[in-house]
CSV table of C-alpha atoms in Angstrom, one decimal:
chain,number,residue,atom,x,y,z
W,980,MET,CA,-37.8,-75.9,52.8
W,981,THR,CA,-35.2,-76.4,55.6
W,982,THR,CA,-31.8,-75.2,55.0
W,983,ASP,CA,-30.5,-79.4,55.0
W,984,GLN,CA,-32.4,-79.3,52.2
W,985,ALA,CA,-31.8,-76.1,50.4
W,986,SER,CA,-28.2,-77.2,51.2
W,987,ALA,CA,-28.3,-80.5,49.6
W,988,THR,CA,-29.9,-79.2,46.5
W,989,PRO,CA,-26.9,-78.6,43.8
W,990,PHE,CA,-29.1,-75.6,42.2
W,991,ALA,CA,-30.4,-73.7,45.2
W,992,SER,CA,-30.2,-70.2,45.4
W,993,PRO,CA,-27.8,-68.4,48.5
W,994,LEU,CA,-30.0,-67.1,51.1
W,995,THR,CA,-29.2,-63.5,51.4
W,996,SER,CA,-31.4,-60.5,52.2
W,997,GLY,CA,-32.1,-56.7,50.6
W,998,GLU,CA,-29.8,-55.7,48.0
W,999,ALA,CA,-26.5,-56.9,48.8
W,1000,VAL,CA,-25.6,-60.3,46.8
W,1001,ASN,CA,-22.8,-62.3,48.1
W,1002,VAL,CA,-22.6,-65.3,45.6
W,1003,SER,CA,-19.4,-68.3,45.4
W,1004,LEU,CA,-17.6,-69.1,42.4
W,1005,GLY,CA,-20.0,-70.8,40.0
W,1006,ALA,CA,-23.4,-70.0,42.1
W,1007,TYR,CA,-25.9,-67.7,40.5
W,1008,GLU,CA,-29.3,-65.9,42.5
W,1009,ILE,CA,-32.2,-65.3,40.9
W,1010,GLN,CA,-33.3,-62.0,40.9
W,1011,GLY,CA,-35.8,-59.4,39.3
W,1012,GLY,CA,-36.2,-61.5,36.4
W,1013,GLY,CA,-32.2,-62.1,35.8
W,1014,ILE,CA,-29.4,-64.1,36.9
W,1015,VAL,CA,-27.2,-62.9,39.5
W,1016,GLY,CA,-23.1,-64.5,40.2
W,1017,SER,CA,-19.7,-63.7,40.4
W,1018,GLY,CA,-17.4,-64.2,37.5
W,1019,LYS,CA,-18.3,-67.7,36.8
W,1020,ILE,CA,-22.0,-68.9,36.6
W,1021,VAL,CA,-22.7,-72.5,36.0
W,1022,LEU,CA,-26.5,-72.9,35.3
W,1023,PRO,CA,-28.7,-76.0,35.6
W,1024,HIS,CA,-29.4,-78.5,32.7
W,1025,ALA,CA,-32.3,-77.0,31.3
W,1026,CYS,CA,-32.4,-74.7,28.2
W,1027,VAL,CA,-32.2,-71.0,28.9
W,1028,LYS,CA,-34.3,-69.8,26.1
W,1029,CYS,CA,-37.3,-72.8,26.3
W,1030,GLY,CA,-37.2,-73.6,29.9
W,1031,LYS,CA,-36.6,-77.8,28.5
W,1032,VAL,CA,-35.5,-79.7,30.9
W,1033,LEU,CA,-31.9,-82.0,29.3
W,1034,PRO,CA,-29.8,-84.7,30.3
W,1035,GLU,CA,-26.9,-83.8,32.3
W,1036,PHE,CA,-24.7,-86.6,30.1
W,1037,ASP,CA,-25.7,-84.9,26.8
W,1038,GLY,CA,-22.8,-82.4,26.5
W,1039,SER,CA,-24.0,-81.3,22.9
W,1040,THR,CA,-26.4,-78.8,24.4
W,1041,ARG,CA,-24.4,-77.7,27.0
W,1042,ARG,CA,-22.0,-74.2,26.0
W,1043,LYS,CA,-19.5,-72.2,27.8
W,1044,GLU,CA,-19.6,-69.0,27.0
W,1045,ASP,CA,-17.2,-65.7,27.9
W,1046,LEU,CA,-19.4,-62.5,28.4
W,1047,TYR,CA,-18.0,-59.2,28.4
W,1048,TRP,CA,-19.5,-55.7,30.0
W,1049,VAL,CA,-18.4,-52.8,29.6
W,1050,HIS,CA,-19.4,-49.4,31.1
W,1051,PRO,CA,-21.7,-47.7,28.4
W,1052,ALA,CA,-20.1,-44.2,29.1
W,1053,ILE,CA,-16.8,-45.5,27.0
W,1054,PHE,CA,-19.0,-45.8,23.4
W,1055,VAL,CA,-18.4,-42.0,23.6
W,1056,LEU,CA,-15.2,-43.0,22.5
W,1057,VAL,CA,-16.5,-44.6,19.1
W,1058,VAL,CA,-15.4,-41.8,17.3
W,1059,LYS,CA,-11.8,-42.5,17.3
W,1060,VAL,CA,-11.4,-46.1,16.9
W,1061,LEU,CA,-8.1,-46.8,18.5
W,1062,ILE,CA,-8.8,-44.8,21.7
W,1063,PHE,CA,-11.8,-46.7,21.6
W,1064,LEU,CA,-10.8,-50.1,21.2
W,1065,ILE,CA,-7.7,-49.8,24.0
W,1066,VAL,CA,-10.1,-48.3,26.3
W,1067,TYR,CA,-12.5,-51.0,25.8
W,1068,LEU,CA,-10.1,-54.1,25.9
W,1069,ALA,CA,-8.4,-52.3,29.3
W,1070,THR,CA,-11.9,-51.8,31.2
W,1071,ARG,CA,-13.7,-54.6,30.2
W,1072,LYS,CA,-15.5,-57.1,32.9
W,1073,LYS,CA,-15.2,-61.0,31.6
W,1074,CYS,CA,-18.0,-63.2,32.9
W,1075,HIS,CA,-17.4,-67.4,32.3
W,1076,VAL,CA,-21.2,-68.9,32.1
W,1077,GLU,CA,-21.7,-72.5,31.5
W,1078,PHE,CA,-25.6,-73.0,30.0
W,1079,SER,CA,-27.4,-75.5,28.1
W,1080,ILE,CA,-29.5,-74.8,25.0
W,1081,CYS,CA,-31.9,-77.5,23.7
W,1082,ARG,CA,-31.4,-78.6,19.6
W,1083,GLN,CA,-34.3,-76.5,18.7
W,1084,CYS,CA,-33.1,-73.0,20.5
W,1085,HIS,CA,-30.1,-73.8,19.1
W,1086,GLY,CA,-31.4,-74.8,15.4
W,1087,LYS,CA,-33.4,-71.3,15.6
W,1088,GLN,CA,-30.3,-69.1,16.4
W,1089,ARG,CA,-28.0,-70.9,14.1
W,1090,MET,CA,-30.8,-70.1,11.1
W,1091,ASN,CA,-30.6,-66.5,12.2
W,1092,HIS,CA,-27.0,-66.5,11.4
W,1093,VAL,CA,-27.7,-68.1,7.8
W,1094,TYR,CA,-30.4,-64.9,7.8
W,1095,ALA,CA,-27.9,-62.8,8.9
W,1096,TRP,CA,-25.3,-63.4,6.3
W,1097,ILE,CA,-27.6,-63.6,3.6
W,1098,SER,CA,-28.9,-60.2,4.4
W,1099,MET,CA,-25.3,-59.0,4.2
W,1100,ALA,CA,-24.9,-60.5,0.9
W,1101,VAL,CA,-28.5,-58.5,-0.2
W,1102,PHE,CA,-26.8,-55.7,1.4
W,1103,LEU,CA,-23.8,-55.5,-0.7
W,1104,GLY,CA,-25.6,-56.4,-3.2
W,1105,MET,CA,-27.8,-53.3,-3.4
W,1106,ILE,CA,-24.8,-50.9,-2.6
W,1107,ALA,CA,-23.3,-52.5,-6.2
W,1108,LEU,CA,-27.0,-51.7,-7.8
W,1109,VAL,CA,-26.8,-47.8,-6.2
W,1110,ILE,CA,-23.4,-47.6,-7.7
W,1111,THR,CA,-23.8,-49.0,-10.9
W,1112,PHE,CA,-27.3,-47.4,-12.0
W,1113,GLU,CA,-27.3,-44.7,-10.1
W,1114,TYR,CA,-31.2,-44.7,-9.3
W,1115,ALA,CA,-32.1,-42.6,-6.2
W,1116,TRP,CA,-35.1,-45.6,-5.1
W,1117,LEU,CA,-32.3,-48.2,-5.1
W,1118,SER,CA,-31.2,-46.2,-2.0
W,1119,LEU,CA,-34.1,-46.8,-0.4
W,1120,GLY,CA,-33.1,-51.0,-0.4
W,1121,VAL,CA,-29.6,-50.3,0.7
W,1122,ILE,CA,-31.5,-48.8,3.8
W,1123,PHE,CA,-33.9,-51.8,4.5
W,1124,SER,CA,-31.1,-54.4,3.8
W,1125,PHE,CA,-28.8,-52.5,6.4
W,1126,LEU,CA,-31.8,-52.3,8.8
W,1127,MET,CA,-32.1,-56.2,8.3
W,1128,VAL,CA,-28.6,-57.2,8.5
W,1129,LEU,CA,-29.3,-55.2,12.5
W,1130,ALA,CA,-31.7,-56.9,13.2
W,1131,PHE,CA,-30.4,-60.1,12.5
W,1132,ALA,CA,-26.8,-59.6,14.0
W,1133,ILE,CA,-28.4,-58.5,17.2
W,1134,ARG,CA,-30.8,-62.0,16.9
W,1135,THR,CA,-27.2,-64.1,16.5
W,1136,ASN,CA,-26.1,-63.5,19.8
W,1137,GLY,CA,-26.1,-65.8,22.3
W,1138,PRO,CA,-29.1,-66.3,24.4
W,1139,LEU,CA,-27.4,-64.8,27.6
W,1140,LYS,CA,-26.5,-61.0,27.6
W,1141,VAL,CA,-24.6,-59.3,30.7
W,1142,LYS,CA,-27.3,-56.8,31.7
W,1143,ALA,CA,-24.9,-54.7,34.8
W,1144,TYR,CA,-21.9,-55.4,36.7
W,1145,LYS,CA,-21.2,-53.9,39.8
W,1146,MET,CA,-18.5,-55.1,42.3
W,1147,GLY,CA,-17.2,-58.3,41.3
W,1148,VAL,CA,-21.2,-59.7,40.7
W,1149,PHE,CA,-22.8,-59.7,37.0
W,1150,GLN,CA,-26.4,-59.6,36.4
W,1151,LEU,CA,-27.5,-61.4,33.1
W,1152,ARG,CA,-30.3,-61.2,31.3
W,1153,GLY,CA,-32.1,-63.3,28.4
W,1154,ALA,CA,-33.4,-66.6,30.2
W,1155,SER,CA,-36.9,-67.0,29.7
W,1156,PRO,CA,-39.3,-66.8,32.5
W,1157,VAL,CA,-39.6,-70.7,32.0
W,1158,PHE,CA,-35.8,-71.5,32.7
W,1159,LEU,CA,-35.9,-69.2,35.6
W,1160,GLN,CA,-38.2,-70.7,37.6
W,1161,PHE,CA,-37.1,-73.9,37.3
W,1162,ALA,CA,-33.7,-72.6,38.3
W,1163,GLN,CA,-34.9,-70.9,41.2
W,1164,GLY,CA,-36.6,-74.0,42.4
């Protein structure tokens, strides 16, 4: 592909060499199974989960989300919640991402929300049973239901997550290989 053809393609990745990434606002690049871009990333009209190409005029499948990144060492401060919140809010980096997700994948994500709320209700019910009847074996149900709450809470997050941040450049993960191949080509 010549440079004239690459510049005519709106979803063409910028040409870079080596580890240095220089992206402009709204642009992105596919690197190592992830998406790399600056503070604002606009992805093509294809589902990030399954790679299905979606029509550009269908605004119901388009999502705009703000993703945040903080240095992992900050989580040591969780012991002191107030200090953790202050440091977290002061040091987080924000990335605005515009992407598409098809109705089927969005429905699956919405069902995970429902399962998370149901598992939360079961968890609270199990705690009430343990308090009421004081049977030790019911604590296994509390542990199991708590693990279910965690599992579904993790799955309810959006499809894209910030993997890393370095000098104004975000690395996103969570897009399917089919979408990455479509976005790169």
